Amino acid sequence: MEKENRFYITTAIDYPSGKPHIGHAYEKIIADVIARWQRKRSREVFFLTGTDEHGQKIERYAANADKSPQEFANEMTEKFLDLCQVLNVSNDDFIRTTQKRHIDVAQTIFKKVFDKGDIYKDTYKGFYCVDCESFYLERDLTDGNCLVHGKKVDWMEEEGYFFRMSKYQQKILDHIKANDDFIWPESRRNEVISRLQEPLRDLNVSRSNFTWGIPLPNDKGQVIYVWFDALINYVSGAGYPDSERFKRFWPAAVHLVGKDILWFHTVVWPAILMAADIELPQSVCVHGFINLKGEKISKSTGSMVDPIELAKKYGTDSLRYFLMREISFGEDGNFSEDALIRRINSDLANDLGNLVHRTLTMIEKYFQGSVPEIKTDKLKCIKAYVLAAGLTEAVDKEISVYNFSQALAKIWEAINAANKLVEETKPWNLSKEGKIDELGVFIFVMSYVIDKVRENIDCFMPQTAVKIVQQFQPGKIKKDKPLFPRIQDDKLN
Ligand code: ME8
């Protein structure tokens, strides 16, 4: 899955046509969990995210806001940068398609493909959805609307440059079939294979009826089609063609994207790379969509659940935990503030927070603040100890196949076993009866479980892991306030 010991992961680059929504947050969190987990496994990681700033969509939104496209993109991109910071996303770089480093590479690759004879001039007649920035055939639409946005598409007739994608159809299909891991999950792989049974149409890769884009190197009257431009970020962001970083990290191990842009990443992008004689990425990993109360995120509902506000209100780690736990990776899921509050109160405040707090209290009360070192065969008979001892292996196994929710469920099994151990052991009685050895074994197990939990939640909830380390100082503990305050839930629906 990775190049020697190196691991390059990307997210899609977001359209800064508005403020980030919870779907953007979700994708960045998944990529961040994977990146942190790979670093923990001593991989050298390069993690790239960014913004996709050209095209008709941005131009239109900017015009509506009475701003120039660049001014508008600058303002909105600030919010995507804020999002990364607030969510504690550990990206190594942030590529903007309006940066010179990207524009140069996009033009170089366009020229390379053109010079090879894989780009030719023709006239395009067909439908276009500005929100998807995609060309559609009549049969792709219902009642003249695109399926993704449910909006009327435009009729378009313009002269343009076409990329001979059809030439690469068989090669792409062969590649997908020969590489089980190229598209994840399997259902998406089958979807692409089935679509590739039909002849592939060449792709219009230039636009001429607006100007907000990268000029074609061979025809200044046209701009590069925004998807041809955007996909190239994965190589421009790594420093194609000559930088040390590009040589070290390309091909990317994972392009993480949402299901709506599967085709662009598994067919269009490989075709561009093949035409430009660049190696293909190792995998395209596809996540599902987050809905709000079962409905697609729209412009109005999207801004009502602002992920930056949510993280500030409920805590970054709580939001990260919720999204990774609640949604089965690869499938669609629902977001609601009520469900978030319930998870915070039950899993975080009650289970994890309580485990840490009560253990610290008992270490103070019974052992003057330091955990006794215990070595005894008895440990193997204690369920919480056994679960904790095997936790890293169990969690790694789940994460390596993108079962994030299951990984967290495994961690919570250990947490719950430790909380149960308190009820079963009744340490307050042991103390009264002077059974110090038994009490020592018990408190050692509790601390051991917490340490293993800390180690394994680290990539999901990095700030919480740090807080636990700070409270469990070797030698002497430093109890602080509970990790997760309960949230008033009397107003829940
Ligand atoms: O597609 N739930 O940008 P974008 C989960 N610029 N993920 C979602 C989502 C939702 N409700 N809505 C969107 C673009 N996403 C292009 C990408 S890459 C070379 C160019 C995901 O801002 C979406 O699937 O519309 C995509 O992976 C990412 O957010 C950016 O979407």
Short mmCIF file of C-alpha atoms and ligand atoms in Angstrom, two decimals:
data_model
loop_
_atom_site.label_atom_id
_atom_site.label_comp_id
_atom_site.label_asym_id
_atom_site.label_seq_id
_atom_site.Cartn_x
_atom_site.Cartn_y
_atom_site.Cartn_z
CA MET A 1 0.00 0.00 0.00
CA GLU A 2 2.92 2.36 0.44
CA LYS A 3 6.10 3.28 -1.33
CA GLU A 4 8.79 1.65 0.77
CA ASN A 5 8.38 3.36 4.07
CA ARG A 6 6.61 6.40 2.66
CA PHE A 7 2.98 7.18 2.55
CA TYR A 8 1.38 9.97 0.54
CA ILE A 9 -2.28 10.69 1.27
CA THR A 10 -4.53 13.33 -0.26
CA THR A 11 -8.06 14.57 0.25
CA ALA A 12 -10.11 16.05 -2.56
CA ILE A 13 -9.47 19.77 -2.89
CA ASP A 14 -12.61 21.64 -1.90
CA TYR A 15 -14.49 24.23 -3.92
CA PRO A 16 -14.32 27.40 -1.88
CA SER A 17 -17.72 28.42 -3.26
CA GLY A 18 -19.02 28.81 0.27
CA LYS A 19 -18.02 28.03 3.83
CA PRO A 20 -16.89 24.47 4.61
CA HIS A 21 -19.67 22.08 5.57
CA ILE A 22 -19.71 18.94 7.69
CA GLY A 23 -18.93 16.73 4.63
CA HIS A 24 -15.66 18.62 4.12
CA ALA A 25 -14.86 18.21 7.81
CA TYR A 26 -15.61 14.50 7.63
CA GLU A 27 -13.21 13.89 4.76
CA LYS A 28 -10.38 15.81 6.41
CA ILE A 29 -10.84 13.95 9.68
CA ILE A 30 -10.69 10.54 7.97
CA ALA A 31 -7.52 11.50 6.12
CA ASP A 32 -6.02 12.85 9.32
CA VAL A 33 -6.75 9.65 11.24
CA ILE A 34 -5.07 7.62 8.50
CA ALA A 35 -2.08 10.00 8.34
CA ARG A 36 -1.58 9.97 12.12
CA TRP A 37 -1.93 6.20 12.22
CA GLN A 38 0.68 5.77 9.48
CA ARG A 39 3.08 8.10 11.31
CA LYS A 40 2.57 6.06 14.45
CA ARG A 41 3.62 3.02 12.42
CA SER A 42 6.83 4.92 11.59
CA ARG A 43 5.87 5.69 8.01
CA GLU A 44 7.17 8.90 6.57
CA VAL A 45 3.92 10.66 5.67
CA PHE A 46 3.07 13.44 3.26
CA PHE A 47 -0.50 14.61 3.72
CA LEU A 48 -1.94 17.09 1.24
CA THR A 49 -5.23 18.97 1.18
CA GLY A 50 -6.29 22.24 -0.42
CA THR A 51 -8.78 24.24 -2.47
CA ASP A 52 -10.03 24.03 -6.05
CA GLU A 53 -10.42 27.66 -6.96
CA HIS A 54 -11.03 27.94 -10.70
CA GLY A 55 -14.05 27.41 -12.88
CA GLN A 56 -17.47 28.69 -13.63
CA LYS A 57 -18.90 27.74 -10.26
CA ILE A 58 -16.46 29.93 -8.31
CA GLU A 59 -16.84 32.68 -10.90
CA ARG A 60 -20.63 32.66 -10.44
CA TYR A 61 -20.55 32.61 -6.65
CA ALA A 62 -18.03 35.45 -6.68
CA ALA A 63 -20.22 37.49 -9.01
CA ASN A 64 -23.20 36.94 -6.70
CA ALA A 65 -21.12 38.21 -3.80
CA ASP A 66 -19.98 41.19 -5.88
CA LYS A 67 -16.35 40.15 -5.64
CA SER A 68 -13.65 39.20 -8.09
CA PRO A 69 -13.14 35.43 -8.27
CA GLN A 70 -9.71 35.69 -6.68
CA GLU A 71 -10.92 37.95 -3.87
CA PHE A 72 -13.82 35.60 -3.21
CA ALA A 73 -11.63 32.47 -3.34
CA ASN A 74 -9.14 34.10 -0.95
CA GLU A 75 -11.84 34.85 1.58
CA MET A 76 -13.40 31.40 1.44
CA THR A 77 -10.06 29.59 1.40
CA GLU A 78 -9.29 31.26 4.74
CA LYS A 79 -12.23 29.35 6.17
CA PHE A 80 -10.91 26.03 4.82
CA LEU A 81 -7.55 26.81 6.40
CA ASP A 82 -9.38 27.59 9.66
CA LEU A 83 -11.24 24.31 9.38
CA CYS A 84 -7.98 22.36 9.19
CA GLN A 85 -6.66 24.17 12.21
CA VAL A 86 -9.79 23.88 14.32
CA LEU A 87 -10.12 20.18 13.51
CA ASN A 88 -6.45 19.61 14.36
CA VAL A 89 -5.76 18.22 10.91
CA SER A 90 -2.07 17.40 10.49
CA ASN A 91 -1.72 18.15 6.77
CA ASP A 92 1.84 18.84 5.63
CA ASP A 93 0.85 21.20 2.85
CA PHE A 94 -2.17 23.04 1.50
CA ILE A 95 -2.37 23.45 -2.25
CA ARG A 96 -4.41 26.19 -3.88
CA THR A 97 -4.98 25.84 -7.60
CA THR A 98 -4.44 29.58 -8.03
CA GLN A 99 -0.84 29.24 -6.81
CA LYS A 100 1.90 29.60 -9.41
CA ARG A 101 3.38 26.23 -8.46
CA HIS A 102 0.13 24.62 -9.54
CA ILE A 103 -0.59 26.73 -12.62
CA ASP A 104 2.85 25.94 -14.05
CA VAL A 105 2.41 22.20 -13.60
CA ALA A 106 -1.14 22.20 -14.99
CA GLN A 107 0.11 23.97 -18.12
CA THR A 108 3.12 21.68 -18.44
CA ILE A 109 0.96 18.56 -18.26
CA PHE A 110 -1.65 19.96 -20.64
CA LYS A 111 1.11 20.77 -23.14
CA LYS A 112 2.68 17.34 -22.73
CA VAL A 113 -0.59 15.59 -23.50
CA PHE A 114 -1.32 18.02 -26.37
CA ASP A 115 2.12 17.50 -27.92
CA LYS A 116 1.61 13.79 -27.75
CA GLY A 117 -1.49 14.17 -29.93
CA ASP A 118 -3.92 13.17 -27.18
CA ILE A 119 -5.67 16.55 -27.17
CA TYR A 120 -7.47 17.75 -30.31
CA LYS A 121 -9.83 20.57 -31.25
CA ASP A 122 -13.55 20.02 -31.82
CA THR A 123 -16.94 21.47 -30.94
CA TYR A 124 -18.81 20.53 -27.79
CA LYS A 125 -22.58 20.40 -27.77
CA GLY A 126 -24.23 19.10 -24.65
CA PHE A 127 -25.34 19.72 -21.10
CA TYR A 128 -23.24 21.13 -18.28
CA CYS A 129 -23.89 21.31 -14.54
CA VAL A 130 -22.00 24.24 -13.08
CA ASP A 131 -22.35 22.92 -9.53
CA CYS A 132 -20.74 19.59 -10.48
CA GLU A 133 -18.56 21.25 -13.12
CA SER A 134 -19.48 18.21 -15.24
CA PHE A 135 -20.64 17.48 -18.77
CA TYR A 136 -23.76 15.35 -19.03
CA LEU A 137 -25.71 13.44 -21.64
CA GLU A 138 -29.47 13.69 -21.70
CA ARG A 139 -29.78 10.17 -20.31
CA ASP A 140 -27.76 11.19 -17.21
CA LEU A 141 -30.47 13.67 -16.19
CA THR A 142 -33.93 13.45 -14.67
CA ASP A 143 -36.37 16.12 -15.88
CA GLY A 144 -33.41 18.13 -17.09
CA ASN A 145 -31.81 18.13 -13.62
CA CYS A 146 -28.45 16.73 -12.60
CA LEU A 147 -28.73 13.86 -10.13
CA VAL A 148 -26.20 15.22 -7.65
CA HIS A 149 -27.62 18.69 -7.11
CA GLY A 150 -31.14 18.25 -8.47
CA LYS A 151 -30.65 21.49 -10.39
CA LYS A 152 -31.35 22.44 -14.00
CA VAL A 153 -28.28 21.97 -16.15
CA ASP A 154 -27.12 24.42 -18.85
CA TRP A 155 -27.09 23.73 -22.58
CA MET A 156 -23.64 24.42 -23.94
CA GLU A 157 -22.18 24.77 -27.40
CA GLU A 158 -18.59 25.84 -27.69
CA GLU A 159 -15.41 25.13 -29.48
CA GLY A 160 -12.94 23.33 -27.30
CA TYR A 161 -10.11 20.93 -26.91
CA PHE A 162 -10.83 17.27 -26.35
CA PHE A 163 -8.75 14.77 -24.46
CA ARG A 164 -8.55 11.38 -26.16
CA MET A 165 -9.68 9.48 -23.10
CA SER A 166 -11.10 6.68 -25.22
CA LYS A 167 -7.57 5.68 -26.15
CA TYR A 168 -6.93 4.68 -22.53
CA GLN A 169 -10.17 2.86 -21.83
CA GLN A 170 -8.82 -0.69 -22.11
CA LYS A 171 -5.65 0.16 -20.23
CA ILE A 172 -7.64 1.65 -17.36
CA LEU A 173 -9.97 -1.32 -17.20
CA ASP A 174 -7.02 -3.72 -17.22
CA HIS A 175 -5.38 -1.75 -14.44
CA ILE A 176 -8.48 -1.78 -12.26
CA LYS A 177 -8.97 -5.51 -12.80
CA ALA A 178 -5.33 -6.33 -12.12
CA ASN A 179 -5.19 -4.27 -8.92
CA ASP A 180 -7.75 -5.27 -6.33
CA ASP A 181 -6.81 -2.36 -4.09
CA PHE A 182 -6.94 0.35 -6.73
CA ILE A 183 -10.54 1.25 -5.89
CA TRP A 184 -11.91 0.80 -2.40
CA PRO A 185 -14.57 -0.35 -1.44
CA GLU A 186 -15.31 -3.21 -3.78
CA SER A 187 -18.83 -2.00 -4.58
CA ARG A 188 -17.34 1.19 -6.05
CA ARG A 189 -14.80 -0.84 -7.99
CA ASN A 190 -17.58 -2.90 -9.52
CA GLU A 191 -19.50 0.27 -10.35
CA VAL A 192 -16.56 1.64 -12.32
CA ILE A 193 -15.84 -1.67 -14.05
CA SER A 194 -19.45 -1.87 -15.14
CA ARG A 195 -19.47 1.70 -16.49
CA LEU A 196 -16.28 0.95 -18.38
CA GLN A 197 -18.07 -1.73 -20.40
CA GLU A 198 -19.56 1.09 -22.47
CA PRO A 199 -17.41 3.08 -24.86
CA LEU A 200 -15.66 5.97 -23.18
CA ARG A 201 -16.29 9.40 -24.67
CA ASP A 202 -13.45 11.84 -25.13
CA LEU A 203 -13.51 14.63 -22.60
CA ASN A 204 -13.78 18.34 -23.31
CA VAL A 205 -10.82 19.76 -21.39
CA SER A 206 -11.11 23.43 -22.17
CA ARG A 207 -13.71 26.17 -21.76
CA SER A 208 -14.07 29.41 -23.67
CA ASN A 209 -17.24 31.20 -22.55
CA PHE A 210 -15.74 32.49 -19.30
CA THR A 211 -12.22 33.38 -18.21
CA TRP A 212 -11.67 32.24 -14.59
CA GLY A 213 -9.20 29.45 -15.15
CA ILE A 214 -5.71 28.55 -16.22
CA PRO A 215 -5.04 29.70 -19.80
CA LEU A 216 -4.27 26.92 -22.26
CA PRO A 217 -0.56 26.98 -23.07
CA ASN A 218 -1.35 26.69 -26.79
CA ASP A 219 -4.47 28.90 -27.03
CA LYS A 220 -4.84 31.89 -24.73
CA GLY A 221 -8.48 32.30 -25.70
CA GLN A 222 -9.42 29.26 -23.65
CA VAL A 223 -8.98 28.06 -20.09
CA ILE A 224 -8.27 24.53 -18.91
CA TYR A 225 -11.43 22.66 -17.82
CA VAL A 226 -11.54 22.87 -14.04
CA TRP A 227 -11.41 19.11 -13.43
CA PHE A 228 -8.33 18.66 -15.64
CA ASP A 229 -6.78 21.53 -13.68
CA ALA A 230 -7.88 20.27 -10.23
CA LEU A 231 -6.81 16.64 -10.48
CA ILE A 232 -3.30 17.79 -11.27
CA ASN A 233 -3.04 19.21 -7.72
CA TYR A 234 -2.03 15.76 -6.51
CA VAL A 235 1.22 15.98 -8.43
CA SER A 236 1.75 19.77 -8.38
CA GLY A 237 1.26 19.76 -4.59
CA ALA A 238 4.02 17.17 -4.27
CA GLY A 239 6.34 19.19 -6.52
CA TYR A 240 6.09 17.47 -9.93
CA PRO A 241 8.30 16.81 -11.81
CA ASP A 242 11.70 17.40 -10.25
CA SER A 243 11.37 18.08 -6.54
CA GLU A 244 12.84 15.73 -3.99
CA ARG A 245 9.43 15.42 -2.39
CA PHE A 246 7.77 14.27 -5.59
CA LYS A 247 10.43 11.66 -6.15
CA ARG A 248 10.13 10.46 -2.58
CA PHE A 249 6.36 10.29 -2.35
CA TRP A 250 4.80 9.75 -5.75
CA PRO A 251 2.82 7.61 -6.49
CA ALA A 252 0.32 8.53 -3.79
CA ALA A 253 -0.77 5.68 -1.53
CA VAL A 254 -4.32 6.97 -1.06
CA HIS A 255 -6.54 9.53 -2.76
CA LEU A 256 -9.42 9.90 -0.32
CA VAL A 257 -12.58 11.20 -2.02
CA GLY A 258 -16.35 11.21 -1.72
CA LYS A 259 -18.58 8.99 -3.82
CA ASP A 260 -19.74 11.78 -6.16
CA ILE A 261 -16.28 12.19 -7.66
CA LEU A 262 -15.44 8.52 -8.06
CA TRP A 263 -15.38 8.64 -11.88
CA PHE A 264 -13.04 11.61 -12.05
CA HIS A 265 -10.54 9.88 -9.79
CA THR A 266 -10.69 6.34 -11.10
CA VAL A 267 -11.06 6.98 -14.84
CA VAL A 268 -10.30 10.59 -15.82
CA TRP A 269 -7.27 10.98 -13.55
CA PRO A 270 -5.65 7.65 -14.54
CA ALA A 271 -6.18 8.58 -18.21
CA ILE A 272 -4.44 11.94 -17.69
CA LEU A 273 -1.57 10.26 -15.86
CA MET A 274 -1.16 7.60 -18.53
CA ALA A 275 -1.15 10.25 -21.24
CA ALA A 276 1.44 12.27 -19.30
CA ASP A 277 3.59 9.19 -18.59
CA ILE A 278 3.20 9.50 -14.84
CA GLU A 279 2.75 6.49 -12.59
CA LEU A 280 -0.79 5.85 -11.26
CA PRO A 281 -1.65 6.28 -7.58
CA GLN A 282 -1.92 3.11 -5.53
CA SER A 283 -5.50 3.52 -4.39
CA VAL A 284 -8.59 5.66 -4.53
CA CYS A 285 -10.53 5.28 -1.35
CA VAL A 286 -14.16 6.37 -1.45
CA HIS A 287 -16.26 7.53 1.48
CA GLY A 288 -20.01 8.00 1.65
CA PHE A 289 -22.02 11.16 2.14
CA ILE A 290 -23.16 12.79 5.33
CA ASN A 291 -26.81 13.71 5.29
CA LEU A 292 -28.73 15.95 7.63
CA LYS A 293 -31.88 14.28 8.94
CA GLY A 294 -31.72 11.94 5.95
CA GLU A 295 -31.56 14.87 3.50
CA LYS A 296 -28.67 15.95 1.33
CA ILE A 297 -26.69 18.90 2.59
CA SER A 298 -27.92 21.98 0.78
CA LYS A 299 -26.67 25.53 0.79
CA SER A 300 -29.08 26.53 3.57
CA THR A 301 -28.81 23.42 5.78
CA GLY A 302 -25.05 23.16 5.20
CA SER A 303 -24.39 26.50 6.81
CA MET A 304 -26.66 25.66 9.75
CA VAL A 305 -24.27 22.95 10.84
CA ASP A 306 -20.98 24.76 10.50
CA PRO A 307 -18.21 22.30 11.48
CA ILE A 308 -15.99 25.10 12.81
CA GLU A 309 -18.78 26.22 15.16
CA LEU A 310 -19.51 22.61 16.16
CA ALA A 311 -15.89 21.92 17.02
CA LYS A 312 -15.71 25.12 19.07
CA LYS A 313 -18.96 24.40 20.88
CA TYR A 314 -18.51 20.69 21.60
CA GLY A 315 -14.75 20.20 21.32
CA THR A 316 -12.64 19.09 18.38
CA ASP A 317 -12.06 15.58 19.67
CA SER A 318 -15.74 15.05 20.39
CA LEU A 319 -16.65 15.93 16.80
CA ARG A 320 -13.83 13.78 15.43
CA TYR A 321 -14.92 10.88 17.61
CA PHE A 322 -18.55 11.21 16.64
CA LEU A 323 -17.96 11.22 12.88
CA MET A 324 -15.56 8.30 12.96
CA ARG A 325 -17.70 6.24 15.31
CA GLU A 326 -21.18 6.97 14.07
CA ILE A 327 -20.65 6.49 10.33
CA SER A 328 -19.54 3.19 8.83
CA PHE A 329 -16.76 4.11 6.51
CA GLY A 330 -17.74 3.79 2.84
CA GLU A 331 -21.42 4.22 3.61
CA ASP A 332 -23.63 7.26 3.94
CA GLY A 333 -24.42 8.47 7.42
CA ASN A 334 -26.45 11.05 9.25
CA PHE A 335 -25.35 14.00 11.25
CA SER A 336 -27.47 15.55 13.95
CA GLU A 337 -26.51 17.66 16.92
CA ASP A 338 -28.72 15.49 19.15
CA ALA A 339 -26.85 12.34 18.16
CA LEU A 340 -23.56 14.15 18.77
CA ILE A 341 -24.64 15.21 22.26
CA ARG A 342 -25.80 11.67 23.08
CA ARG A 343 -22.43 10.22 22.05
CA ILE A 344 -20.57 12.86 24.04
CA ASN A 345 -22.59 12.18 27.17
CA SER A 346 -22.56 8.41 26.99
CA ASP A 347 -19.29 7.38 25.33
CA LEU A 348 -17.07 10.30 26.23
CA ALA A 349 -18.30 11.77 29.52
CA ASN A 350 -19.71 8.56 31.07
CA ASP A 351 -17.43 5.86 29.71
CA LEU A 352 -14.02 7.33 28.93
CA GLY A 353 -14.09 10.50 31.04
CA ASN A 354 -15.40 8.67 34.04
CA LEU A 355 -12.88 5.85 33.72
CA VAL A 356 -9.99 8.29 33.76
CA HIS A 357 -11.39 10.45 36.54
CA ARG A 358 -12.35 7.68 38.93
CA THR A 359 -9.03 5.91 38.39
CA LEU A 360 -7.10 9.07 39.19
CA THR A 361 -9.24 9.59 42.29
CA MET A 362 -8.53 6.04 43.50
CA ILE A 363 -4.80 6.33 42.83
CA GLU A 364 -4.80 9.45 45.00
CA LYS A 365 -6.96 7.96 47.70
CA TYR A 366 -5.44 4.50 48.05
CA PHE A 367 -1.89 4.87 46.73
CA GLN A 368 -0.85 8.47 47.46
CA GLY A 369 -0.81 9.35 43.79
CA SER A 370 1.48 6.71 42.29
CA VAL A 371 0.51 3.52 40.51
CA PRO A 372 2.04 0.35 41.96
CA GLU A 373 4.03 -1.86 39.53
CA ILE A 374 2.47 -5.31 39.58
CA LYS A 375 3.68 -8.55 38.05
CA THR A 376 1.38 -11.49 38.62
CA ASP A 377 -0.19 -14.32 36.66
CA LYS A 378 -3.54 -13.19 38.00
CA LEU A 379 -3.63 -10.45 35.37
CA LYS A 380 -4.37 -12.97 32.65
CA CYS A 381 -7.66 -13.78 34.33
CA ILE A 382 -8.88 -10.21 34.26
CA LYS A 383 -10.95 -9.42 31.15
CA ALA A 384 -10.12 -5.70 31.08
CA TYR A 385 -6.39 -6.49 31.22
CA VAL A 386 -6.61 -9.08 28.45
CA LEU A 387 -8.60 -6.74 26.19
CA ALA A 388 -6.14 -3.91 26.80
CA ALA A 389 -3.13 -6.15 26.17
CA GLY A 390 -4.47 -7.11 22.74
CA LEU A 391 -5.90 -3.70 21.93
CA THR A 392 -3.21 -2.27 19.66
CA GLU A 393 -3.19 -5.35 17.50
CA ALA A 394 -6.99 -5.44 17.29
CA VAL A 395 -7.26 -1.74 16.48
CA ASP A 396 -4.49 -1.86 13.87
CA LYS A 397 -6.26 -4.71 12.17
CA GLU A 398 -9.47 -2.69 11.87
CA ILE A 399 -7.82 0.55 10.76
CA SER A 400 -5.77 -1.22 8.10
CA VAL A 401 -9.06 -2.12 6.38
CA TYR A 402 -10.66 1.26 7.08
CA ASN A 403 -13.01 -0.07 9.77
CA PHE A 404 -12.71 3.04 11.90
CA SER A 405 -15.98 2.60 13.70
CA GLN A 406 -15.06 -0.97 14.61
CA ALA A 407 -11.63 0.16 15.80
CA LEU A 408 -13.31 2.59 18.18
CA ALA A 409 -15.78 -0.08 19.25
CA LYS A 410 -12.82 -2.29 20.23
CA ILE A 411 -11.33 0.53 22.28
CA TRP A 412 -14.67 1.03 24.00
CA GLU A 413 -14.88 -2.68 24.84
CA ALA A 414 -11.73 -2.25 26.90
CA ILE A 415 -13.06 0.95 28.49
CA ASN A 416 -16.33 -0.72 29.40
CA ALA A 417 -14.57 -3.78 30.79
CA ALA A 418 -12.50 -1.52 33.05
CA ASN A 419 -15.56 0.35 34.27
CA LYS A 420 -17.23 -2.97 34.98
CA LEU A 421 -14.16 -4.11 36.89
CA VAL A 422 -14.69 -1.26 39.34
CA GLU A 423 -18.25 -2.40 40.07
CA GLU A 424 -17.15 -6.03 40.43
CA THR A 425 -14.06 -5.40 42.53
CA LYS A 426 -15.63 -2.84 44.88
CA PRO A 427 -12.26 -1.28 45.73
CA TRP A 428 -13.80 0.68 48.63
CA ASN A 429 -14.42 -2.67 50.39
CA LEU A 430 -10.90 -3.96 49.64
CA SER A 431 -9.55 -0.81 51.20
CA LYS A 432 -11.70 -1.18 54.32
CA GLU A 433 -10.66 -4.81 54.64
CA GLY A 434 -7.00 -3.89 54.21
CA LYS A 435 -6.55 -6.06 51.10
CA ILE A 436 -3.81 -3.90 49.70
CA ASP A 437 -2.36 -6.48 47.30
CA GLU A 438 -5.70 -7.02 45.59
CA LEU A 439 -6.27 -3.30 45.50
CA GLY A 440 -2.84 -2.91 43.89
CA VAL A 441 -3.63 -5.42 41.15
CA PHE A 442 -6.91 -3.67 40.50
CA ILE A 443 -5.47 -0.18 40.24
CA PHE A 444 -2.60 -1.41 38.08
CA VAL A 445 -5.09 -2.93 35.63
CA MET A 446 -7.12 0.27 35.53
CA SER A 447 -4.05 2.35 34.72
CA TYR A 448 -2.87 -0.19 32.19
CA VAL A 449 -6.19 -0.09 30.34
CA ILE A 450 -6.13 3.71 30.29
CA ASP A 451 -2.61 3.69 28.88
CA LYS A 452 -3.57 1.31 26.07
CA VAL A 453 -6.70 3.31 25.36
CA ARG A 454 -4.63 6.47 25.20
CA GLU A 455 -2.21 4.86 22.79
CA ASN A 456 -5.01 3.79 20.48
CA ILE A 457 -7.28 6.84 20.54
CA ASP A 458 -4.29 9.01 19.71
CA CYS A 459 -4.99 9.19 15.96
CA PHE A 460 -8.72 9.75 16.49
CA MET A 461 -8.57 12.14 19.44
CA PRO A 462 -5.05 13.55 19.65
CA GLN A 463 -5.79 16.27 22.22
CA THR A 464 -7.47 13.82 24.58
CA ALA A 465 -4.50 11.47 24.34
CA VAL A 466 -2.21 14.33 25.37
CA LYS A 467 -4.48 15.27 28.29
CA ILE A 468 -4.37 11.69 29.55
CA VAL A 469 -0.56 11.61 29.37
CA GLN A 470 -0.42 14.87 31.32
CA GLN A 471 -2.57 13.44 34.11
CA PHE A 472 -0.76 10.11 34.32
CA GLN A 473 2.75 11.39 34.90
CA PRO A 474 5.19 8.57 35.63
CA GLY A 475 5.70 8.33 39.37
CA LYS A 476 3.06 10.80 40.40
CA ILE A 477 -0.33 11.47 38.86
CA LYS A 478 -1.70 14.96 38.25
CA LYS A 479 -5.44 14.86 38.41
CA ASP A 480 -7.28 17.52 36.45
CA LYS A 481 -10.92 18.22 35.76
CA PRO A 482 -12.92 15.55 33.90
CA LEU A 483 -11.96 15.16 30.21
CA PHE A 484 -15.48 15.64 28.87
CA PRO A 485 -18.05 17.74 30.68
CA ARG A 486 -21.58 16.40 30.32
CA ILE A 487 -23.77 18.43 28.04
CA GLN A 488 -27.22 19.41 29.23
CA ASP A 489 -29.42 17.09 27.28
CA ASP A 490 -32.87 18.02 28.55
CA LYS A 491 -33.52 19.80 25.29
CA LEU A 492 -32.84 16.76 23.12
CA ASN A 493 -35.53 15.70 20.68
O1 ME8 B 1 -15.86 17.95 -5.51
N1 ME8 B 1 -20.62 14.26 2.85
O2 ME8 B 1 -15.22 19.76 -4.26
P1 ME8 B 1 -16.39 19.80 -3.17
C1 ME8 B 1 -19.37 13.79 2.72
N2 ME8 B 1 -13.43 20.44 -6.00
N3 ME8 B 1 -18.49 14.27 1.83
C2 ME8 B 1 -18.89 15.25 1.03
C3 ME8 B 1 -20.19 15.81 1.12
C4 ME8 B 1 -21.08 15.25 2.08
N4 ME8 B 1 -22.31 15.68 2.24
N5 ME8 B 1 -20.29 16.79 0.18
C5 ME8 B 1 -19.09 16.84 -0.44
C6 ME8 B 1 -15.14 18.90 -5.31
N6 ME8 B 1 -18.25 15.92 0.06
C7 ME8 B 1 -13.94 19.14 -6.21
C8 ME8 B 1 -12.90 18.08 -5.94
S1 ME8 B 1 -10.51 16.95 -6.33
C9 ME8 B 1 -9.34 17.01 -7.52
C10 ME8 B 1 -11.67 18.17 -6.79
C11 ME8 B 1 -16.88 15.63 -0.37
O3 ME8 B 1 -16.06 20.95 -2.31
C12 ME8 B 1 -16.79 15.39 -1.86
O4 ME8 B 1 -17.19 14.09 -2.18
O5 ME8 B 1 -17.71 19.73 -3.82
C13 ME8 B 1 -15.33 15.65 -2.11
O6 ME8 B 1 -14.57 14.49 -1.85
C14 ME8 B 1 -15.00 16.77 -1.10
O7 ME8 B 1 -16.06 16.74 -0.13
C15 ME8 B 1 -14.94 18.13 -1.73
O8 ME8 B 1 -16.17 18.43 -2.36
#
